[in-house]
GROMACS .gro file of N, CA and C in nm:
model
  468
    1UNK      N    1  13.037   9.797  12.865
    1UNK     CA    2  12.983   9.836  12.737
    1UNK      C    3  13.024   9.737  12.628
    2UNK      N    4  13.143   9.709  12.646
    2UNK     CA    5  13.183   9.577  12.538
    2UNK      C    6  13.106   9.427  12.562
    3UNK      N    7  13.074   9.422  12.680
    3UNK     CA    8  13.028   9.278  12.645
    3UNK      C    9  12.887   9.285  12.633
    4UNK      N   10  12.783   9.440  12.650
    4UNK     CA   11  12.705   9.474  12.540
    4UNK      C   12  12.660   9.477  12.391
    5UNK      N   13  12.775   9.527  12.368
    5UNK     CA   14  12.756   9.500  12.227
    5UNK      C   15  12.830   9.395  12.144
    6UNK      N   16  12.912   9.266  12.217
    6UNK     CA   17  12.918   9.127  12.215
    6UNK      C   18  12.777   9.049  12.199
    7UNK      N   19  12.729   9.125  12.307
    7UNK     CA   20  12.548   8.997  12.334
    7UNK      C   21  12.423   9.102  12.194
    8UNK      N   22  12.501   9.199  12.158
    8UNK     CA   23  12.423   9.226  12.000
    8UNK      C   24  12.486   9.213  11.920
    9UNK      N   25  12.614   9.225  11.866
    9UNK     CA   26  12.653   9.143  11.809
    9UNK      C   27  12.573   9.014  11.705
   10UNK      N   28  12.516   8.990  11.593
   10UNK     CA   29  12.507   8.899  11.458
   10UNK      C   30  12.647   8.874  11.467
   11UNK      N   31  12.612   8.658  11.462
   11UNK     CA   32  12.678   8.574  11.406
   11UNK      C   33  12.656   8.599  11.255
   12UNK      N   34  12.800   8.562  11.225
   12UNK     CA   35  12.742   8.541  10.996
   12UNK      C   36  12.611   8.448  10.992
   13UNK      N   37  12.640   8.353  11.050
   13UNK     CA   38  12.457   8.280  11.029
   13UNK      C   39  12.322   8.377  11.040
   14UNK      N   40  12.358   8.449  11.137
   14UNK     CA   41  12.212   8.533  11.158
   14UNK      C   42  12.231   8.643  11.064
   15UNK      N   43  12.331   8.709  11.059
   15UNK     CA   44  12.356   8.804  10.949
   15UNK      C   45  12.294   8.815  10.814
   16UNK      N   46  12.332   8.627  10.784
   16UNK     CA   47  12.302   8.560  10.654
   16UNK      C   48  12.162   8.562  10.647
   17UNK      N   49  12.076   8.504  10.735
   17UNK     CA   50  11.959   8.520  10.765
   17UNK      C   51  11.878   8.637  10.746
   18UNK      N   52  11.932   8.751  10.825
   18UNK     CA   53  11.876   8.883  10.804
   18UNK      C   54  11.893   8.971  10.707
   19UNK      N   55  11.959   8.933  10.599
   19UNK     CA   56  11.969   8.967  10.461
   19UNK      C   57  11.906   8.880  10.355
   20UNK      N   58  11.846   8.805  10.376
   20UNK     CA   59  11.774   8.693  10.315
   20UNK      C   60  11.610   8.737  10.360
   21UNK      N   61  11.567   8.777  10.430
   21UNK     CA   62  11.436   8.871  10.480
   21UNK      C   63  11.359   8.908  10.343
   22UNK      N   64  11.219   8.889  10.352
   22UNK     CA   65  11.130   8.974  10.175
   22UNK      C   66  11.128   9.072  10.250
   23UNK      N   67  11.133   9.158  10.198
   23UNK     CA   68  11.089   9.287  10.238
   23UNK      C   69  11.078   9.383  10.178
   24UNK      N   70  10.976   9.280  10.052
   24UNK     CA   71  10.906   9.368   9.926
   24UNK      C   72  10.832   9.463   9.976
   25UNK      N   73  10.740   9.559   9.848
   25UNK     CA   74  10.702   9.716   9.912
   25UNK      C   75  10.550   9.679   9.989
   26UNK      N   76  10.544   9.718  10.063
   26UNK     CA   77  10.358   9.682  10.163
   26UNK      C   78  10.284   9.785  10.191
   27UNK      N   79  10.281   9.817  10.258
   27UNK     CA   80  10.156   9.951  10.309
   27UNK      C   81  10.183  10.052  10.250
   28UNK      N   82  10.091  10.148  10.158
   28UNK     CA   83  10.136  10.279  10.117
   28UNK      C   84  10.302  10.264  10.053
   29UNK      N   85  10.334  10.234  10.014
   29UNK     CA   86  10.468  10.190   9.916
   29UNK      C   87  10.592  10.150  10.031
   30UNK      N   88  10.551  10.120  10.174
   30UNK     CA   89  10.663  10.163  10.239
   30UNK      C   90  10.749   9.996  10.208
   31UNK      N   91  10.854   9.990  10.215
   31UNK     CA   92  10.935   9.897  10.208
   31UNK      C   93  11.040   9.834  10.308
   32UNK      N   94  11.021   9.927  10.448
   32UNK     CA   95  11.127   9.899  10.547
   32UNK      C   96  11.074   9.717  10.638
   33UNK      N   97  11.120   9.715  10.679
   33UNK     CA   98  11.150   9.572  10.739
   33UNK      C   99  11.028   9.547  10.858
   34UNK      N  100  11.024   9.688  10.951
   34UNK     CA  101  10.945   9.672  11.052
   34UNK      C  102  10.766   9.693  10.942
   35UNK      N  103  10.760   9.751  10.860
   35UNK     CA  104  10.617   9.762  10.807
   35UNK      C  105  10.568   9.616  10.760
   36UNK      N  106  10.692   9.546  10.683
   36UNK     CA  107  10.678   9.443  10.656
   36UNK      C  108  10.582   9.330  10.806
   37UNK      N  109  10.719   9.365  10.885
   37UNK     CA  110  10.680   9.295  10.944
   37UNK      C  111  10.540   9.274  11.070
   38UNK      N  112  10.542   9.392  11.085
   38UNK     CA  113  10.368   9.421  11.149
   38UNK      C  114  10.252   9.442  11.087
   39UNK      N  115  10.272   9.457  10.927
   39UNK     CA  116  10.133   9.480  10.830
   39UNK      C  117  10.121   9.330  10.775
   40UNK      N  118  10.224   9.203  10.805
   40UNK     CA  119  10.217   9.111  10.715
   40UNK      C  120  10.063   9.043  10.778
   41UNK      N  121   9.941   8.987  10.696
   41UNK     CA  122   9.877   8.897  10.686
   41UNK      C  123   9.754   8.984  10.731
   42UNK      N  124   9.767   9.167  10.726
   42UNK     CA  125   9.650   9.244  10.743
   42UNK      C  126   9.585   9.228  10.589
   43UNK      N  127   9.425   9.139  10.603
   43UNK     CA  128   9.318   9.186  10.472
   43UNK      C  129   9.212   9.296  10.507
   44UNK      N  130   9.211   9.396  10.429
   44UNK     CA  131   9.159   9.489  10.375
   44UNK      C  132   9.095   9.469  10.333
   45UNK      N  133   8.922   9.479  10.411
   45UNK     CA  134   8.815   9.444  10.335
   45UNK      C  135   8.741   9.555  10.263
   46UNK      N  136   8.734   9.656  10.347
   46UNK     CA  137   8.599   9.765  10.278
   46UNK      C  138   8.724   9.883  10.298
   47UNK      N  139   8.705   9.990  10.235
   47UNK     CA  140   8.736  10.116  10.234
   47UNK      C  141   8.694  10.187  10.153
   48UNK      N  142   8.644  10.344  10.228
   48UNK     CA  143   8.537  10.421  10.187
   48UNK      C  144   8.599  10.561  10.247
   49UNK      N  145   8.523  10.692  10.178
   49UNK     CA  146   8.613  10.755  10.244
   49UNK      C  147   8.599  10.812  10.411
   50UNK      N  148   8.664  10.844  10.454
   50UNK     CA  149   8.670  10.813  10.609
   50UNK      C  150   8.644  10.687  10.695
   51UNK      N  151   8.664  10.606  10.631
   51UNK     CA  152   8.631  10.458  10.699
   51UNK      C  153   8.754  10.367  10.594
   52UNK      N  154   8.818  10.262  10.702
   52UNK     CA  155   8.916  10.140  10.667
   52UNK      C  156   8.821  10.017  10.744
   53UNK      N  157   8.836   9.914  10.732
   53UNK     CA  158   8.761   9.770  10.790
   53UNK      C  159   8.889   9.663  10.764
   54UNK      N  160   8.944   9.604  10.854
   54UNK     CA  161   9.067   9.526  10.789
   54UNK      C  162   9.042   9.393  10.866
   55UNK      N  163   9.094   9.325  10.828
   55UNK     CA  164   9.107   9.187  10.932
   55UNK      C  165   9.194   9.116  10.954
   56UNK      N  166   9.276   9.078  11.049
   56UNK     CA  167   9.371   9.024  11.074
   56UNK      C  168   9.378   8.870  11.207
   57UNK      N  169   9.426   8.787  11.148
   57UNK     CA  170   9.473   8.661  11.242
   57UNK      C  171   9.575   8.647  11.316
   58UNK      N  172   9.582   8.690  11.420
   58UNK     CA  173   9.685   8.700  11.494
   58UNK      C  174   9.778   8.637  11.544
   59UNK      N  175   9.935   8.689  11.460
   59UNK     CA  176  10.005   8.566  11.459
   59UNK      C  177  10.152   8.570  11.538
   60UNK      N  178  10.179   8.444  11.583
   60UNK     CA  179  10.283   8.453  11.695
   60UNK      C  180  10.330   8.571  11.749
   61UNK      N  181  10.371   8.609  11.657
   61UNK     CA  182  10.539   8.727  11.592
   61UNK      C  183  10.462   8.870  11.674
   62UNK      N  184  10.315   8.868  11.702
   62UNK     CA  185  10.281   9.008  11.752
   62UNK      C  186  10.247   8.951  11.881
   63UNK      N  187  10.274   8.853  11.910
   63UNK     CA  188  10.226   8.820  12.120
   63UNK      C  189  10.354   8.865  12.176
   64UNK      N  190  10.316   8.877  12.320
   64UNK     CA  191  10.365   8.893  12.426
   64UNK      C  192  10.436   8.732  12.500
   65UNK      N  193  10.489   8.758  12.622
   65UNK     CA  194  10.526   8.621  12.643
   65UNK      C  195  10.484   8.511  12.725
   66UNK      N  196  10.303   8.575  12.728
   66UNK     CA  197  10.204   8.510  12.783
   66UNK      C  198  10.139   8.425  12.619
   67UNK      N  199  10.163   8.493  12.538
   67UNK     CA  200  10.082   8.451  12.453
   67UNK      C  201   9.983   8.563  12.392
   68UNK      N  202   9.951   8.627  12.448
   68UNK     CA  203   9.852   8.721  12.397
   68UNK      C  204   9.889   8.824  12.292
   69UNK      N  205   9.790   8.896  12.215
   69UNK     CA  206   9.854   8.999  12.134
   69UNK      C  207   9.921   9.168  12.206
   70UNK      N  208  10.046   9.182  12.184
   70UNK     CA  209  10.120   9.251  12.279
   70UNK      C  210  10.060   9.390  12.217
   71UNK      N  211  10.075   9.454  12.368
   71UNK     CA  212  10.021   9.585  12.378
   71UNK      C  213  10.055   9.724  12.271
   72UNK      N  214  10.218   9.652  12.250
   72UNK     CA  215  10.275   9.738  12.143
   72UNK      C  216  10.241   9.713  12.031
   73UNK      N  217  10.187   9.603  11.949
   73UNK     CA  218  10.150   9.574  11.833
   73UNK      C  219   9.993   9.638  11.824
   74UNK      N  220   9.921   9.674  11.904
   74UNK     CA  221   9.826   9.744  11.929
   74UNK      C  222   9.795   9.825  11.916
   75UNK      N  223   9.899   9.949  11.980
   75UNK     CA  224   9.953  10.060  11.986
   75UNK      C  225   9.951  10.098  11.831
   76UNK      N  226  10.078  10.014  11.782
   76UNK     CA  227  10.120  10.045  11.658
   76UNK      C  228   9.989   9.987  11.517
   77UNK      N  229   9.884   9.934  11.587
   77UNK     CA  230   9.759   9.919  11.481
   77UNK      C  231   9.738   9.988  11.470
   78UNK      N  232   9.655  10.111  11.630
   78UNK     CA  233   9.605  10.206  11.604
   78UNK      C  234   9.676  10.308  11.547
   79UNK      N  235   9.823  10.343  11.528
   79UNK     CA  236   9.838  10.412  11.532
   79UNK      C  237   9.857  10.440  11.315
   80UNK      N  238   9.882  10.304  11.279
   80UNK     CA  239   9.898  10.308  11.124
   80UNK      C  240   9.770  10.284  11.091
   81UNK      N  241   9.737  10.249  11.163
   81UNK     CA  242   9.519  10.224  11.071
   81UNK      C  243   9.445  10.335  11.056
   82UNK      N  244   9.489  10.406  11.218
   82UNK     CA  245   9.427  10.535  11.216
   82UNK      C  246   9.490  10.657  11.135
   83UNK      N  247   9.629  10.618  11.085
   83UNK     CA  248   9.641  10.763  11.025
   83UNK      C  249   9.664  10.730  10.896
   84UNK      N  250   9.580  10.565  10.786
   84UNK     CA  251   9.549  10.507  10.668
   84UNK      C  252   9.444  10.569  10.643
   85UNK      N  253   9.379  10.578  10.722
   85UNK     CA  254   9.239  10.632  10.746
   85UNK      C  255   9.215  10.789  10.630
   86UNK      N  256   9.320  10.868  10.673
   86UNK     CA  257   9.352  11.033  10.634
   86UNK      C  258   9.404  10.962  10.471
   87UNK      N  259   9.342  10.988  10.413
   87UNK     CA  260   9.387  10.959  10.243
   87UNK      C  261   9.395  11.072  10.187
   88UNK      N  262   9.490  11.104  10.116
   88UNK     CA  263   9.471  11.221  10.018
   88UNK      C  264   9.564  11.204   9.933
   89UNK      N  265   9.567  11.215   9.755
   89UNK     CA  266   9.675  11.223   9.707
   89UNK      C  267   9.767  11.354   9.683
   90UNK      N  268   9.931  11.377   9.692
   90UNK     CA  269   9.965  11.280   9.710
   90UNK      C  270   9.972  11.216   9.888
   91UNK      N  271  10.017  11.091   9.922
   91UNK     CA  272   9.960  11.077  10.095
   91UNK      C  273  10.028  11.231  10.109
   92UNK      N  274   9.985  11.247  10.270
   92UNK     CA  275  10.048  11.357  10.284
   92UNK      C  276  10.139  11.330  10.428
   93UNK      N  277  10.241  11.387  10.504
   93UNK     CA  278  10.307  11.395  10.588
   93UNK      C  279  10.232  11.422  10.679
   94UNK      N  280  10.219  11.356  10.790
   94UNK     CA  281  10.115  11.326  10.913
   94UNK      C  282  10.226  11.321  11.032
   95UNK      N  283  10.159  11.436  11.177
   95UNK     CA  284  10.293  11.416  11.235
   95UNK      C  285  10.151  11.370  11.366
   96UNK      N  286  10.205  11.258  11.450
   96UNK     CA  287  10.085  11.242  11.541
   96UNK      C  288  10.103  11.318  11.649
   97UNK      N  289   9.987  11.385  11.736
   97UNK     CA  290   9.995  11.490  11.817
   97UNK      C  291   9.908  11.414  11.958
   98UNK      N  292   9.850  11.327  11.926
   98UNK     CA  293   9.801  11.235  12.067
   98UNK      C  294   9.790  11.106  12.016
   99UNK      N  295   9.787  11.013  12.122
   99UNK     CA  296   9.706  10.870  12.088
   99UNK      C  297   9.714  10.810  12.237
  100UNK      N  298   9.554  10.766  12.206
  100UNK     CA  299   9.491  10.752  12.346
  100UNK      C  300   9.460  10.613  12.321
  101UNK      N  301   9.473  10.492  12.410
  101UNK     CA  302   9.436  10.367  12.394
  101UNK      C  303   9.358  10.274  12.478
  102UNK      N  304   9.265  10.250  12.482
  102UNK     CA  305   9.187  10.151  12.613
  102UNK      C  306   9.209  10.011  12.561
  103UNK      N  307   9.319   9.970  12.643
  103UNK     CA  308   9.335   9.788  12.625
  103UNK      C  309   9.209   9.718  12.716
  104UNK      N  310   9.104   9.675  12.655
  104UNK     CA  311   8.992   9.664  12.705
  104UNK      C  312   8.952   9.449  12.727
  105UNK      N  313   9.067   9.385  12.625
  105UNK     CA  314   9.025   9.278  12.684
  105UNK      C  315   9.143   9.213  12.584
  106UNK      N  316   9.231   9.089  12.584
  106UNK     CA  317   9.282   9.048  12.522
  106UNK      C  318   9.257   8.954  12.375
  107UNK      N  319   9.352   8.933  12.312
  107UNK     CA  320   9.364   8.805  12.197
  107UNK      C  321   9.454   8.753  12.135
  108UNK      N  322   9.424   8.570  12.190
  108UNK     CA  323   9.501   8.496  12.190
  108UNK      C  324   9.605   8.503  12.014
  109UNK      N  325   9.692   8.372  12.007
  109UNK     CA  326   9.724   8.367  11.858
  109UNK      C  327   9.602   8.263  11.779
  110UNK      N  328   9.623   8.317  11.670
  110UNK     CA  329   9.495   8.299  11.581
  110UNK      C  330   9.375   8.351  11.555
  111UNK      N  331   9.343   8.419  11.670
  111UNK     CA  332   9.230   8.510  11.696
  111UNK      C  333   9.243   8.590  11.590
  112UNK      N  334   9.068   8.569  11.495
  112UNK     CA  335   9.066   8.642  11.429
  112UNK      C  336   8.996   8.816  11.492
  113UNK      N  337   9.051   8.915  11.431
  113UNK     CA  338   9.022   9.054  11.450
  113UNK      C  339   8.998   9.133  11.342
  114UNK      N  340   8.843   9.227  11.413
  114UNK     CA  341   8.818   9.311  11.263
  114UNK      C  342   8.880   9.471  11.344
  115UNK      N  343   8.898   9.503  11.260
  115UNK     CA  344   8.998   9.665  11.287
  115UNK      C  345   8.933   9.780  11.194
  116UNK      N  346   8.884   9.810  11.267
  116UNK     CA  347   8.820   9.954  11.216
  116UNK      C  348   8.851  10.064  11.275
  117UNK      N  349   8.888  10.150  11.143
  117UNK     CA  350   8.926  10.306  11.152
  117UNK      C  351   8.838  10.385  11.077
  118UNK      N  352   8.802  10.494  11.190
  118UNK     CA  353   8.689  10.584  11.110
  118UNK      C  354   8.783  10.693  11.126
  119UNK      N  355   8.735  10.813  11.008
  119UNK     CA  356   8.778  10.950  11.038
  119UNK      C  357   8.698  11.008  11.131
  120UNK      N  358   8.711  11.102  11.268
  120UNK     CA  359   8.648  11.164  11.341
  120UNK      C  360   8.615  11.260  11.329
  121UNK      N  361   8.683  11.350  11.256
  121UNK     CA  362   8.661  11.519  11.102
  121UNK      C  363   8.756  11.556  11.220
  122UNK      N  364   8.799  11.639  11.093
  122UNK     CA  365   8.904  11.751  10.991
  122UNK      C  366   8.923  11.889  10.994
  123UNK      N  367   8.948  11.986  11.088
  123UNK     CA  368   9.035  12.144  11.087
  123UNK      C  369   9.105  12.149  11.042
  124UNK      N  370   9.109  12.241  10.915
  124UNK     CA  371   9.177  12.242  10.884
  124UNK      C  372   9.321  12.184  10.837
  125UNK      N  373   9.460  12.176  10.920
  125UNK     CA  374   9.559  12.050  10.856
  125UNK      C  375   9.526  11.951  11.021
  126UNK      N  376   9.399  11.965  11.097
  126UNK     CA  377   9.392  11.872  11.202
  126UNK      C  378   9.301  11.789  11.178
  127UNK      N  379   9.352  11.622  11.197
  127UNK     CA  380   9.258  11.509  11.159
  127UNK      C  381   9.257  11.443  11.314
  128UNK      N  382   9.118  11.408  11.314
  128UNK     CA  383   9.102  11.280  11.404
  128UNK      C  384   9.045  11.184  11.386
  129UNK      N  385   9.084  11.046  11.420
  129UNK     CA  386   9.100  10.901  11.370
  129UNK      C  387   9.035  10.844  11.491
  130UNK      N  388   8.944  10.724  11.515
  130UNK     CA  389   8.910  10.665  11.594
  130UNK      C  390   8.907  10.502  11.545
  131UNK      N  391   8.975  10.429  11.626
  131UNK     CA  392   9.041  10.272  11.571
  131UNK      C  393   8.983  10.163  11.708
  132UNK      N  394   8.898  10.106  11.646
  132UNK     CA  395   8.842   9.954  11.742
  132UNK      C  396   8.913   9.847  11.653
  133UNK      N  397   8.953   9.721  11.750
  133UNK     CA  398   8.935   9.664  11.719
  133UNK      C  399   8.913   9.516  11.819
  134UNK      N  400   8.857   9.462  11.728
  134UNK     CA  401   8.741   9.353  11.834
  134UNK      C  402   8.730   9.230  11.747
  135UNK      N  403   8.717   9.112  11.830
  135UNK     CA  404   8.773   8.995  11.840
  135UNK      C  405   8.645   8.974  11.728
  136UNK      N  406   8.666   8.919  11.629
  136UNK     CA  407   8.523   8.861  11.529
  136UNK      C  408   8.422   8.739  11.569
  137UNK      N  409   8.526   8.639  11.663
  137UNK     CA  410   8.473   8.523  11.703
  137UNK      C  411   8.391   8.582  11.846
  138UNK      N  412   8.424   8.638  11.920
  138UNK     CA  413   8.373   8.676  12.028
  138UNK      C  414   8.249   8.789  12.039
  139UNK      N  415   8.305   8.882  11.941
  139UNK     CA  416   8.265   9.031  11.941
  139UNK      C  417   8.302   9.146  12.035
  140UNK      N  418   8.368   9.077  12.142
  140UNK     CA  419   8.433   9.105  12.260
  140UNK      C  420   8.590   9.280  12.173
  141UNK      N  421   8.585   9.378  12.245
  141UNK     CA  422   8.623   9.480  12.225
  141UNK      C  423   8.781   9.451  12.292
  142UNK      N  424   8.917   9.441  12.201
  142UNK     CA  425   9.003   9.442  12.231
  142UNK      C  426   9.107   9.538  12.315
  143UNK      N  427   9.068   9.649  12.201
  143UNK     CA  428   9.093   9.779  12.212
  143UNK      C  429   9.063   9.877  12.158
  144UNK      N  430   9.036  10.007  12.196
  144UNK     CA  431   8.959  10.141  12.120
  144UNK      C  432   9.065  10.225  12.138
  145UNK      N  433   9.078  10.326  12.023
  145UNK     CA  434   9.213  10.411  12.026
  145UNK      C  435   9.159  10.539  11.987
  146UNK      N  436   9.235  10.634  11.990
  146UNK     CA  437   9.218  10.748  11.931
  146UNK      C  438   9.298  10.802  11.900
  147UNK      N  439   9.335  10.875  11.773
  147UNK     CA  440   9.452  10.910  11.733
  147UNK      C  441   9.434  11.038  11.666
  148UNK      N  442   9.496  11.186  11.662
  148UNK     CA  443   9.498  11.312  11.634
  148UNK      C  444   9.597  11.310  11.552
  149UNK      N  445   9.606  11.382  11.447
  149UNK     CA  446   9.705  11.443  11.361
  149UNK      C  447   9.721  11.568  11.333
  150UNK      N  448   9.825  11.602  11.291
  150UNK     CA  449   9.859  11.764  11.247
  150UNK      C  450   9.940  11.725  11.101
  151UNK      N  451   9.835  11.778  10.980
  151UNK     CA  452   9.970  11.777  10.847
  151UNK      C  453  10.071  11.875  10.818
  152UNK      N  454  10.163  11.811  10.750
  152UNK     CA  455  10.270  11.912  10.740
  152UNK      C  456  10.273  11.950  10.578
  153UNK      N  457  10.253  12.044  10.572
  153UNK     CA  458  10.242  12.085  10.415
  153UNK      C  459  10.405  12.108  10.386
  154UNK      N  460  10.415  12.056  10.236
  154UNK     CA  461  10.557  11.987  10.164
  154UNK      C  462  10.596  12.170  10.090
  155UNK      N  463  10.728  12.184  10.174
  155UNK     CA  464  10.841  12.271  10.126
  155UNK      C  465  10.833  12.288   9.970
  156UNK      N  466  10.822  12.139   9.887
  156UNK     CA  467  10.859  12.128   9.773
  156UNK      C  468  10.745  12.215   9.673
   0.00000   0.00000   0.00000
């Protein structure tokens, strides 16, 4: 267990480094490190209500160690695009109750991608989200998602 947490373990150099990080406010006001770092270089073209359109160039930091865009950065598109999608002020607390994903074809780095999230309608505090997204240069279908929600109405 010790020479575990030796090999995690931050040198002061990297330390120094990882306190030196922007990790000004980005999506929906959030400010933590990982939003930063998986929303950085998403443009937001159209939004309407029940519909997002975004586009993104896909860059190193989300491949795998083939090169391609990794399955988890995918995952985690559909899973923040699709529940951007559910707008209401103020946002509201969204707890996800499924997400279904067809990895249907890959993309390289640079590959540009358009990402679309539609709303699928609404029971009550139940939303469903449906998230493509597909290669712009190709037209070729990356991946199609589906994502369910349940809101949690605020104590306060």
């Amino acid at each position: 267990m010790e020479k575990a947490k030796q090999l995690l373990e931050l040198t002061p150099e990297e330390s120094d480094a990882v306190e030196k990080l922007d990790g000004r406010r980005n999506i929906a006001g959030d400010s933590c490190f990982y939003t930063f770092f998986s929303f950085r270089g998403i443009l937001v073209n159209r939004v309407e209500p029940g519909l997002i359109v975004c586009t993104l160039k896909v860059p190193p930091r989300l491949t795998d160690r083939s090169g391609k865009l990794a399955s988890g950065a995918i995952a985690n598109l559909v899973d923040e695009i699709g529940s951007a999608v559910i707008y209401d002020e103020p946002p509201p607390t969204l707890v996800s109750v499924d997400i279904s994903i067809a990895y249907l074809s890959t993309a390289d780095v640079d590959d540009e991608l358009e990402i679309t999230s539609r709303l699928l309608g609404q029971k009550e505090r139940y939303n469903g989200a449906s998230v493509i997204i597909k290669n712009k240069t190709t037209g070729e279908i990356v991946a199609e998602g589906r994502h369910s929600f349940f809101r949690i109405r605020s104590k306060m």
